[in-house]
PDB file of C-alpha atoms in Angstrom:
ATOM      1  CA  UNK J   1      53.855 -26.685 -18.972  1.00 73.00           C
ATOM      2  CA  UNK J   2      55.375 -30.069 -18.045  1.00 90.00           C
ATOM      3  CA  UNK J   3      53.737 -33.453 -18.510  1.00 91.00           C
ATOM      4  CA  UNK J   4      52.941 -33.796 -14.813  1.00 94.00           C
ATOM      5  CA  UNK J   5      50.950 -30.562 -14.811  1.00 95.00           C
ATOM      6  CA  UNK J   6      49.141 -31.443 -18.043  1.00 96.00           C
ATOM      7  CA  UNK J   7      48.239 -34.947 -16.924  1.00 96.00           C
ATOM      8  CA  UNK J   8      46.998 -33.772 -13.530  1.00 97.00           C
ATOM      9  CA  UNK J   9      44.860 -31.146 -15.260  1.00 97.00           C
ATOM     10  CA  UNK J  10      43.307 -33.771 -17.537  1.00 97.00           C
ATOM     11  CA  UNK J  11      42.585 -36.154 -14.663  1.00 97.00           C
ATOM     12  CA  UNK J  12      41.008 -33.375 -12.585  1.00 97.00           C
ATOM     13  CA  UNK J  13      39.022 -32.167 -15.597  1.00 97.00           C
ATOM     14  CA  UNK J  14      37.854 -35.724 -16.247  1.00 97.00           C
ATOM     15  CA  UNK J  15      36.562 -36.081 -12.699  1.00 97.00           C
ATOM     16  CA  UNK J  16      34.937 -32.628 -12.874  1.00 97.00           C
ATOM     17  CA  UNK J  17      33.076 -33.568 -16.060  1.00 97.00           C
ATOM     18  CA  UNK J  18      32.169 -37.011 -14.716  1.00 97.00           C
ATOM     19  CA  UNK J  19      30.589 -35.748 -11.512  1.00 96.00           C
ATOM     20  CA  UNK J  20      29.430 -32.451 -12.997  1.00 95.00           C
ATOM     21  CA  UNK J  21      27.250 -34.409 -15.393  1.00 96.00           C
ATOM     22  CA  UNK J  22      25.844 -36.428 -12.487  1.00 96.00           C
ATOM     23  CA  UNK J  23      25.149 -33.293 -10.426  1.00 94.00           C
ATOM     24  CA  UNK J  24      23.448 -31.697 -13.413  1.00 93.00           C
ATOM     25  CA  UNK J  25      21.195 -34.727 -13.676  1.00 95.00           C
ATOM     26  CA  UNK J  26      20.496 -34.758  -9.918  1.00 92.00           C
ATOM     27  CA  UNK J  27      19.649 -31.055  -9.637  1.00 91.00           C
ATOM     28  CA  UNK J  28      17.988 -30.307 -12.979  1.00 89.00           C
ATOM     29  CA  UNK J  29      16.596 -33.518 -14.460  1.00 91.00           C
ATOM     30  CA  UNK J  30      15.880 -35.964 -11.639  1.00 90.00           C
ATOM     31  CA  UNK J  31      13.213 -33.893  -9.808  1.00 89.00           C
ATOM     32  CA  UNK J  32      11.127 -33.786 -12.975  1.00 88.00           C
ATOM     33  CA  UNK J  33      11.347 -37.433 -14.029  1.00 89.00           C
ATOM     34  CA  UNK J  34       8.072 -39.401 -13.657  1.00 87.00           C
ATOM     35  CA  UNK J  35       9.791 -42.425 -12.146  1.00 86.00           C
ATOM     36  CA  UNK J  36      10.138 -43.942  -8.686  1.00 88.00           C
ATOM     37  CA  UNK J  37      13.099 -43.025  -6.505  1.00 87.00           C
ATOM     38  CA  UNK J  38      14.621 -46.426  -7.169  1.00 86.00           C
ATOM     39  CA  UNK J  39      14.493 -45.986 -10.944  1.00 91.00           C
ATOM     40  CA  UNK J  40      15.814 -42.440 -10.668  1.00 91.00           C
ATOM     41  CA  UNK J  41      18.688 -43.765  -8.589  1.00 90.00           C
ATOM     42  CA  UNK J  42      19.571 -46.395 -11.189  1.00 92.00           C
ATOM     43  CA  UNK J  43      19.452 -43.763 -13.944  1.00 94.00           C
ATOM     44  CA  UNK J  44      21.766 -41.586 -11.848  1.00 94.00           C
ATOM     45  CA  UNK J  45      24.276 -44.418 -11.499  1.00 94.00           C
ATOM     46  CA  UNK J  46      24.117 -44.996 -15.259  1.00 95.00           C
ATOM     47  CA  UNK J  47      24.809 -41.292 -15.855  1.00 96.00           C
ATOM     48  CA  UNK J  48      27.700 -41.252 -13.387  1.00 96.00           C
ATOM     49  CA  UNK J  49      29.441 -44.558 -14.006  1.00 95.00           C
ATOM     50  CA  UNK J  50      28.290 -45.074 -17.590  1.00 95.00           C
ATOM     51  CA  UNK J  51      28.339 -41.794 -19.476  1.00 96.00           C
ATOM     52  CA  UNK J  52      30.387 -39.882 -16.895  1.00 96.00           C
ATOM     53  CA  UNK J  53      33.104 -42.493 -16.512  1.00 97.00           C
ATOM     54  CA  UNK J  54      33.232 -42.853 -20.294  1.00 97.00           C
ATOM     55  CA  UNK J  55      33.894 -39.110 -20.617  1.00 97.00           C
ATOM     56  CA  UNK J  56      36.612 -39.368 -17.932  1.00 97.00           C
ATOM     57  CA  UNK J  57      38.369 -42.076 -19.939  1.00 96.00           C
ATOM     58  CA  UNK J  58      37.985 -40.020 -23.131  1.00 97.00           C
ATOM     59  CA  UNK J  59      39.388 -36.850 -21.560  1.00 97.00           C
ATOM     60  CA  UNK J  60      42.396 -38.730 -20.129  1.00 97.00           C
ATOM     61  CA  UNK J  61      43.014 -40.891 -23.212  1.00 95.00           C
ATOM     62  CA  UNK J  62      46.261 -39.047 -24.033  1.00 94.00           C
ATOM     63  CA  UNK J  63      47.616 -39.447 -20.495  1.00 95.00           C
ATOM     64  CA  UNK J  64      50.212 -42.206 -20.626  1.00 92.00           C
ATOM     65  CA  UNK J  65      49.024 -45.190 -18.587  1.00 91.00           C
ATOM     66  CA  UNK J  66      51.312 -47.259 -16.393  1.00 88.00           C
ATOM     67  CA  UNK J  67      50.265 -50.455 -14.635  1.00 84.00           C
ATOM     68  CA  UNK J  68      51.400 -50.038 -11.041  1.00 81.00           C
ATOM     69  CA  UNK J  69      50.666 -53.749 -10.467  1.00 73.00           C
ATOM     70  CA  UNK J  70      53.702 -54.626 -12.589  1.00 63.00           C
ATOM     71  CA  UNK J  71      56.003 -53.458  -9.847  1.00 62.00           C
ATOM     72  CA  UNK J  72      57.453 -55.895  -7.343  1.00 63.00           C
ATOM     73  CA  UNK J  73      54.539 -57.247  -5.325  1.00 59.00           C
ATOM     74  CA  UNK J  74      54.111 -55.239  -2.183  1.00 68.00           C
ATOM     75  CA  UNK J  75      53.634 -56.746   1.237  1.00 81.00           C
ATOM     76  CA  UNK J  76      51.522 -54.954   3.810  1.00 90.00           C
ATOM     77  CA  UNK J  77      51.864 -56.266   7.348  1.00 91.00           C
ATOM     78  CA  UNK J  78      48.915 -57.092   9.576  1.00 94.00           C
ATOM     79  CA  UNK J  79      50.221 -54.403  11.925  1.00 94.00           C
ATOM     80  CA  UNK J  80      49.942 -51.776   9.170  1.00 94.00           C
ATOM     81  CA  UNK J  81      46.444 -52.899   8.201  1.00 96.00           C
ATOM     82  CA  UNK J  82      45.319 -52.750  11.838  1.00 96.00           C
ATOM     83  CA  UNK J  83      46.794 -49.264  12.248  1.00 96.00           C
ATOM     84  CA  UNK J  84      44.919 -48.188   9.115  1.00 97.00           C
ATOM     85  CA  UNK J  85      41.712 -49.555  10.650  1.00 97.00           C
ATOM     86  CA  UNK J  86      42.368 -47.520  13.799  1.00 97.00           C
ATOM     87  CA  UNK J  87      43.020 -44.435  11.672  1.00 97.00           C
ATOM     88  CA  UNK J  88      39.658 -44.980   9.997  1.00 97.00           C
ATOM     89  CA  UNK J  89      38.228 -44.750  13.509  1.00 97.00           C
ATOM     90  CA  UNK J  90      40.263 -41.548  13.935  1.00 97.00           C
ATOM     91  CA  UNK J  91      38.563 -40.167  10.830  1.00 96.00           C
ATOM     92  CA  UNK J  92      35.185 -41.009  12.387  1.00 94.00           C
ATOM     93  CA  UNK J  93      36.250 -39.266  15.599  1.00 94.00           C
ATOM     94  CA  UNK J  94      37.177 -36.149  13.616  1.00 95.00           C
ATOM     95  CA  UNK J  95      33.814 -36.291  11.826  1.00 93.00           C
ATOM     96  CA  UNK J  96      31.959 -36.448  15.142  1.00 90.00           C
ATOM     97  CA  UNK J  97      33.888 -33.491  16.530  1.00 91.00           C
ATOM     98  CA  UNK J  98      33.238 -31.422  13.404  1.00 90.00           C
ATOM     99  CA  UNK J  99      29.558 -32.406  13.380  1.00 87.00           C
ATOM    100  CA  UNK J 100      29.152 -31.328  17.020  1.00 86.00           C
ATOM    101  CA  UNK J 101      30.995 -28.066  16.351  1.00 85.00           C
ATOM    102  CA  UNK J 102      28.797 -27.421  13.306  1.00 82.00           C
ATOM    103  CA  UNK J 103      25.594 -28.068  15.267  1.00 80.00           C
ATOM    104  CA  UNK J 104      26.706 -25.644  17.981  1.00 81.00           C
ATOM    105  CA  UNK J 105      26.853 -22.880  15.382  1.00 72.00           C
ATOM    106  CA  UNK J 106      23.476 -23.836  13.943  1.00 66.00           C
ATOM    107  CA  UNK J 107      24.641 -25.907  11.000  1.00 60.00           C
ATOM    108  CA  UNK J 108      23.454 -29.313   9.878  1.00 57.00           C
ATOM    109  CA  UNK J 109      25.186 -32.306   8.311  1.00 53.00           C
ATOM    110  CA  UNK J 110      23.545 -34.983   6.187  1.00 52.00           C
ATOM    111  CA  UNK J 111      24.870 -38.519   6.237  1.00 50.00           C
ATOM    112  CA  UNK J 112      24.147 -42.049   5.186  1.00 44.00           C
ATOM    113  CA  UNK J 113      23.723 -42.777   8.897  1.00 45.00           C
ATOM    114  CA  UNK J 114      20.241 -41.215   8.737  1.00 56.00           C
ATOM    115  CA  UNK J 115      19.108 -43.210   5.694  1.00 65.00           C
ATOM    116  CA  UNK J 116      16.988 -46.375   5.976  1.00 72.00           C
ATOM    117  CA  UNK J 117      19.304 -49.397   6.008  1.00 79.00           C
ATOM    118  CA  UNK J 118      17.524 -51.353   3.281  1.00 85.00           C
ATOM    119  CA  UNK J 119      19.046 -54.298   1.410  1.00 87.00           C
ATOM    120  CA  UNK J 120      19.821 -52.036  -1.542  1.00 88.00           C
ATOM    121  CA  UNK J 121      21.533 -49.524   0.756  1.00 89.00           C
ATOM    122  CA  UNK J 122      23.589 -52.320   2.332  1.00 93.00           C
ATOM    123  CA  UNK J 123      24.667 -53.443  -1.127  1.00 94.00           C
ATOM    124  CA  UNK J 124      25.644 -49.896  -2.078  1.00 93.00           C
ATOM    125  CA  UNK J 125      27.623 -49.282   1.110  1.00 94.00           C
ATOM    126  CA  UNK J 126      29.359 -52.651   1.431  1.00 96.00           C
ATOM    127  CA  UNK J 127      29.854 -53.731  -2.191  1.00 96.00           C
ATOM    128  CA  UNK J 128      29.050 -51.272  -4.961  1.00 96.00           C
ATOM    129  CA  UNK J 129      30.526 -48.056  -3.562  1.00 96.00           C
ATOM    130  CA  UNK J 130      33.771 -49.628  -2.288  1.00 97.00           C
ATOM    131  CA  UNK J 131      34.424 -51.420  -5.587  1.00 97.00           C
ATOM    132  CA  UNK J 132      33.467 -48.623  -7.982  1.00 97.00           C
ATOM    133  CA  UNK J 133      34.849 -45.679  -5.998  1.00 97.00           C
ATOM    134  CA  UNK J 134      38.163 -47.411  -5.361  1.00 97.00           C
ATOM    135  CA  UNK J 135      38.355 -48.379  -9.033  1.00 97.00           C
ATOM    136  CA  UNK J 136      37.954 -44.726 -10.047  1.00 97.00           C
ATOM    137  CA  UNK J 137      39.869 -42.830  -7.362  1.00 97.00           C
ATOM    138  CA  UNK J 138      42.571 -45.321  -6.490  1.00 97.00           C
ATOM    139  CA  UNK J 139      43.040 -47.545  -9.584  1.00 96.00           C
ATOM    140  CA  UNK J 140      42.404 -45.106 -12.449  1.00 97.00           C
ATOM    141  CA  UNK J 141      44.253 -42.315 -10.658  1.00 97.00           C
ATOM    142  CA  UNK J 142      47.185 -44.666 -10.020  1.00 96.00           C
ATOM    143  CA  UNK J 143      47.505 -45.697 -13.652  1.00 95.00           C
ATOM    144  CA  UNK J 144      47.626 -42.033 -14.676  1.00 96.00           C
ATOM    145  CA  UNK J 145      49.452 -40.242 -11.833  1.00 96.00           C
ATOM    146  CA  UNK J 146      51.556 -42.709  -9.842  1.00 95.00           C
ATOM    147  CA  UNK J 147      54.404 -42.338 -12.348  1.00 94.00           C
ATOM    148  CA  UNK J 148      54.884 -38.794 -11.019  1.00 94.00           C
ATOM    149  CA  UNK J 149      55.431 -39.972  -7.472  1.00 93.00           C
ATOM    150  CA  UNK J 150      53.586 -41.674  -4.672  1.00 94.00           C
ATOM    151  CA  UNK J 151      52.959 -38.433  -2.770  1.00 95.00           C
ATOM    152  CA  UNK J 152      51.310 -36.667  -5.691  1.00 96.00           C
ATOM    153  CA  UNK J 153      49.136 -39.674  -6.405  1.00 97.00           C
ATOM    154  CA  UNK J 154      48.089 -40.127  -2.764  1.00 97.00           C
ATOM    155  CA  UNK J 155      47.280 -36.438  -2.254  1.00 97.00           C
ATOM    156  CA  UNK J 156      45.454 -36.015  -5.591  1.00 97.00           C
ATOM    157  CA  UNK J 157      43.462 -39.214  -5.086  1.00 97.00           C
ATOM    158  CA  UNK J 158      42.433 -38.306  -1.533  1.00 97.00           C
ATOM    159  CA  UNK J 159      41.612 -34.682  -2.362  1.00 97.00           C
ATOM    160  CA  UNK J 160      39.481 -35.384  -5.426  1.00 97.00           C
ATOM    161  CA  UNK J 161      37.689 -38.171  -3.558  1.00 97.00           C
ATOM    162  CA  UNK J 162      37.006 -35.948  -0.546  1.00 97.00           C
ATOM    163  CA  UNK J 163      35.841 -32.739  -2.194  1.00 95.00           C
ATOM    164  CA  UNK J 164      32.925 -34.333  -4.046  1.00 93.00           C
ATOM    165  CA  UNK J 165      31.545 -35.614  -0.713  1.00 92.00           C
ATOM    166  CA  UNK J 166      30.922 -32.004   0.227  1.00 89.00           C
ATOM    167  CA  UNK J 167      28.189 -32.065  -2.407  1.00 90.00           C
ATOM    168  CA  UNK J 168      26.709 -35.453  -1.539  1.00 85.00           C
ATOM    169  CA  UNK J 169      26.831 -35.540   2.279  1.00 84.00           C
ATOM    170  CA  UNK J 170      27.878 -32.121   3.505  1.00 82.00           C
ATOM    171  CA  UNK J 171      30.947 -29.962   4.083  1.00 85.00           C
ATOM    172  CA  UNK J 172      32.182 -31.636   7.291  1.00 88.00           C
ATOM    173  CA  UNK J 173      32.521 -34.931   5.413  1.00 92.00           C
ATOM    174  CA  UNK J 174      35.279 -33.465   3.231  1.00 95.00           C
ATOM    175  CA  UNK J 175      37.875 -33.766   5.996  1.00 95.00           C
ATOM    176  CA  UNK J 176      36.524 -37.177   7.036  1.00 96.00           C
ATOM    177  CA  UNK J 177      36.728 -38.621   3.534  1.00 96.00           C
ATOM    178  CA  UNK J 178      40.077 -36.899   2.894  1.00 97.00           C
ATOM    179  CA  UNK J 179      41.617 -38.849   5.776  1.00 97.00           C
ATOM    180  CA  UNK J 180      40.046 -42.057   4.487  1.00 97.00           C
ATOM    181  CA  UNK J 181      41.268 -41.307   0.966  1.00 97.00           C
ATOM    182  CA  UNK J 182      44.831 -40.871   2.224  1.00 97.00           C
ATOM    183  CA  UNK J 183      44.651 -44.234   3.991  1.00 97.00           C
ATOM    184  CA  UNK J 184      43.267 -46.122   1.005  1.00 98.00           C
ATOM    185  CA  UNK J 185      45.646 -44.517  -1.513  1.00 97.00           C
ATOM    186  CA  UNK J 186      48.571 -45.351   0.794  1.00 96.00           C
ATOM    187  CA  UNK J 187      47.455 -48.980   1.011  1.00 96.00           C
ATOM    188  CA  UNK J 188      47.138 -49.099  -2.784  1.00 96.00           C
ATOM    189  CA  UNK J 189      50.705 -47.859  -3.149  1.00 94.00           C
ATOM    190  CA  UNK J 190      52.140 -50.250  -0.591  1.00 92.00           C
ATOM    191  CA  UNK J 191      50.221 -53.328  -1.735  1.00 93.00           C
ATOM    192  CA  UNK J 192      50.451 -52.563  -5.484  1.00 92.00           C
ATOM    193  CA  UNK J 193      46.773 -53.447  -5.669  1.00 92.00           C
ATOM    194  CA  UNK J 194      43.388 -51.826  -5.124  1.00 95.00           C
ATOM    195  CA  UNK J 195      41.955 -54.919  -3.410  1.00 95.00           C
ATOM    196  CA  UNK J 196      43.030 -53.956   0.100  1.00 96.00           C
ATOM    197  CA  UNK J 197      41.645 -50.445  -0.368  1.00 97.00           C
ATOM    198  CA  UNK J 198      38.298 -51.916  -1.420  1.00 98.00           C
ATOM    199  CA  UNK J 199      38.187 -54.136   1.659  1.00 98.00           C
ATOM    200  CA  UNK J 200      39.095 -51.285   4.015  1.00 98.00           C
ATOM    201  CA  UNK J 201      36.520 -49.042   2.336  1.00 98.00           C
ATOM    202  CA  UNK J 202      33.838 -51.673   2.932  1.00 98.00           C
ATOM    203  CA  UNK J 203      34.973 -52.111   6.554  1.00 97.00           C
ATOM    204  CA  UNK J 204      34.823 -48.351   7.093  1.00 96.00           C
ATOM    205  CA  UNK J 205      31.265 -48.221   5.751  1.00 95.00           C
ATOM    206  CA  UNK J 206      30.316 -51.204   7.912  1.00 95.00           C
ATOM    207  CA  UNK J 207      31.664 -49.766  11.161  1.00 94.00           C
ATOM    208  CA  UNK J 208      30.931 -46.080  10.565  1.00 90.00           C
ATOM    209  CA  UNK J 209      27.579 -46.257   8.752  1.00 90.00           C
ATOM    210  CA  UNK J 210      25.806 -49.631   8.785  1.00 93.00           C
ATOM    211  CA  UNK J 211      26.322 -50.628  12.424  1.00 93.00           C
ATOM    212  CA  UNK J 212      25.584 -47.099  13.618  1.00 91.00           C
ATOM    213  CA  UNK J 213      22.304 -46.966  11.718  1.00 89.00           C
ATOM    214  CA  UNK J 214      21.253 -50.409  12.957  1.00 90.00           C
ATOM    215  CA  UNK J 215      21.976 -49.394  16.548  1.00 91.00           C
ATOM    216  CA  UNK J 216      20.180 -46.075  15.995  1.00 87.00           C
ATOM    217  CA  UNK J 217      17.076 -48.035  15.013  1.00 82.00           C
ATOM    218  CA  UNK J 218      17.260 -50.375  18.034  1.00 87.00           C
ATOM    219  CA  UNK J 219      18.981 -48.902  21.084  1.00 86.00           C
ATOM    220  CA  UNK J 220      20.261 -45.367  21.683  1.00 88.00           C
ATOM    221  CA  UNK J 221      22.187 -46.583  24.719  1.00 92.00           C
ATOM    222  CA  UNK J 222      23.999 -49.207  22.629  1.00 93.00           C
ATOM    223  CA  UNK J 223      24.640 -46.566  19.968  1.00 91.00           C
ATOM    224  CA  UNK J 224      26.203 -44.229  22.525  1.00 91.00           C
ATOM    225  CA  UNK J 225      28.428 -47.007  23.886  1.00 94.00           C
ATOM    226  CA  UNK J 226      29.465 -48.046  20.378  1.00 94.00           C
ATOM    227  CA  UNK J 227      30.265 -44.462  19.370  1.00 92.00           C
ATOM    228  CA  UNK J 228      32.434 -44.026  22.473  1.00 94.00           C
ATOM    229  CA  UNK J 229      34.257 -47.270  21.604  1.00 95.00           C
ATOM    230  CA  UNK J 230      34.964 -46.157  18.016  1.00 95.00           C
ATOM    231  CA  UNK J 231      36.164 -42.770  19.177  1.00 94.00           C
ATOM    232  CA  UNK J 232      38.433 -44.411  21.776  1.00 96.00           C
ATOM    233  CA  UNK J 233      39.919 -46.581  19.023  1.00 97.00           C
ATOM    234  CA  UNK J 234      40.338 -43.398  17.006  1.00 97.00           C
ATOM    235  CA  UNK J 235      42.327 -41.774  19.799  1.00 97.00           C
ATOM    236  CA  UNK J 236      44.556 -44.858  20.000  1.00 97.00           C
ATOM    237  CA  UNK J 237      45.046 -44.752  16.230  1.00 97.00           C
ATOM    238  CA  UNK J 238      46.010 -41.071  16.337  1.00 96.00           C
ATOM    239  CA  UNK J 239      48.518 -41.655  19.143  1.00 97.00           C
ATOM    240  CA  UNK J 240      50.094 -44.604  17.317  1.00 96.00           C
ATOM    241  CA  UNK J 241      50.299 -42.636  14.083  1.00 95.00           C
ATOM    242  CA  UNK J 242      51.988 -39.653  15.730  1.00 94.00           C
ATOM    243  CA  UNK J 243      54.385 -41.994  17.497  1.00 94.00           C
ATOM    244  CA  UNK J 244      55.269 -43.876  14.305  1.00 90.00           C
ATOM    245  CA  UNK J 245      54.827 -41.111  11.719  1.00 88.00           C
ATOM    246  CA  UNK J 246      58.498 -41.158  10.704  1.00 87.00           C
ATOM    247  CA  UNK J 247      58.103 -44.799   9.716  1.00 86.00           C
ATOM    248  CA  UNK J 248      55.638 -43.811   7.002  1.00 89.00           C
ATOM    249  CA  UNK J 249      57.910 -43.990   3.952  1.00 87.00           C
ATOM    250  CA  UNK J 250      56.661 -42.584   0.650  1.00 92.00           C
ATOM    251  CA  UNK J 251      58.904 -41.883  -2.348  1.00 89.00           C
ATOM    252  CA  UNK J 252      61.789 -43.211  -0.226  1.00 85.00           C
ATOM    253  CA  UNK J 253      61.351 -40.468   2.377  1.00 87.00           C
ATOM    254  CA  UNK J 254      59.413 -40.174   5.612  1.00 84.00           C
ATOM    255  CA  UNK J 255      56.176 -38.232   5.859  1.00 79.00           C
ATOM    256  CA  UNK J 256      52.905 -38.289   3.983  1.00 79.00           C
ATOM    257  CA  UNK J 257      52.826 -34.837   2.328  1.00 81.00           C
ATOM    258  CA  UNK J 258      55.521 -32.294   1.473  1.00 86.00           C
ATOM    259  CA  UNK J 259      55.256 -28.635   0.482  1.00 88.00           C
ATOM    260  CA  UNK J 260      56.215 -29.137  -3.168  1.00 90.00           C
ATOM    261  CA  UNK J 261      53.583 -31.821  -3.697  1.00 92.00           C
ATOM    262  CA  UNK J 262      50.921 -29.640  -2.095  1.00 93.00           C
ATOM    263  CA  UNK J 263      52.009 -26.720  -4.296  1.00 94.00           C
ATOM    264  CA  UNK J 264      51.888 -28.870  -7.446  1.00 94.00           C
ATOM    265  CA  UNK J 265      48.375 -29.989  -6.593  1.00 95.00           C
ATOM    266  CA  UNK J 266      46.717 -26.814  -5.382  1.00 95.00           C
ATOM    267  CA  UNK J 267      48.216 -24.566  -8.076  1.00 95.00           C
ATOM    268  CA  UNK J 268      46.977 -26.864 -10.841  1.00 96.00           C
ATOM    269  CA  UNK J 269      44.295 -25.307 -13.061  1.00 96.00           C
ATOM    270  CA  UNK J 270      42.388 -28.579 -13.350  1.00 96.00           C
ATOM    271  CA  UNK J 271      42.248 -29.015  -9.581  1.00 97.00           C
ATOM    272  CA  UNK J 272      41.188 -25.381  -9.121  1.00 97.00           C
ATOM    273  CA  UNK J 273      38.401 -25.853 -11.695  1.00 96.00           C
ATOM    274  CA  UNK J 274      37.250 -29.063  -9.991  1.00 96.00           C
ATOM    275  CA  UNK J 275      37.237 -27.321  -6.603  1.00 96.00           C
ATOM    276  CA  UNK J 276      35.315 -24.334  -7.959  1.00 96.00           C
ATOM    277  CA  UNK J 277      32.721 -26.621  -9.533  1.00 95.00           C
ATOM    278  CA  UNK J 278      32.075 -28.469  -6.270  1.00 95.00           C
ATOM    279  CA  UNK J 279      31.755 -25.198  -4.350  1.00 93.00           C
ATOM    280  CA  UNK J 280      29.230 -23.884  -6.888  1.00 93.00           C
ATOM    281  CA  UNK J 281      27.176 -27.096  -6.740  1.00 93.00           C
ATOM    282  CA  UNK J 282      27.236 -27.083  -2.924  1.00 90.00           C
ATOM    283  CA  UNK J 283      25.968 -23.502  -2.985  1.00 89.00           C
ATOM    284  CA  UNK J 284      23.229 -24.353  -5.490  1.00 88.00           C
ATOM    285  CA  UNK J 285      22.051 -27.287  -3.386  1.00 83.00           C
ATOM    286  CA  UNK J 286      21.931 -25.015  -0.365  1.00 78.00           C
ATOM    287  CA  UNK J 287      19.856 -22.413  -2.249  1.00 82.00           C
ATOM    288  CA  UNK J 288      17.462 -25.037  -3.650  1.00 77.00           C
ATOM    289  CA  UNK J 289      16.862 -26.517  -0.177  1.00 64.00           C
TER     290      UNK J 289
END
């Protein structure tokens, strides 16, 4: 077993333990705690980003760390950033299509769009989640996996980020967050920093969650018009991406994903374990409901 396989297994195992501990708390312990929802939520965050993140660091302690920020400072053009924004709209368009298709066949999809947009929720969506999630899935993954190639890092980061959303907000969000994860990992690689990914994450939450919920609470007509606008921008983003896809250079070659990288990822025992865990938890949540 080579170092790349071992390190990827440890990173995937670390994430599995980190979120597995949080899911265990959410399913088994939280319903029986005699606290308010707010306190239970804070305890959950402490379990996830305190104890869970600590275990992730412990499990990956023997993975050699490399600071990707030591490379020559990357420059990301305004044109690239704008295209990434449009592709975030494309992700939203895909989510809408999948949600409609799911509803046709009798399925349901939960989302932050149906949650009350309180001040604490705004803070979580626009500040806390972008900073902490990008720190874990873009920064920590980069320091441990980027040495094995930009493609492996981008795909592993996006996949691990996406799969866990199947547990938290439903199956159709896996594809949605996978697209977003690809965008943010790509920006991290090209900018040699996680800052731009954090900003784009916050912008995505603003446009695709906060504004939608606010419009939902005030005017359904405005919500419909806004949704059509975002989906139109998504179509434009998709067209521009297809037209310029060969200009996407990763590991000194065009294209975002290749067969060998996909094989390395999806044949990895750690990734398979992480995937199996999320499927089991999704099934358990479905049974409990």
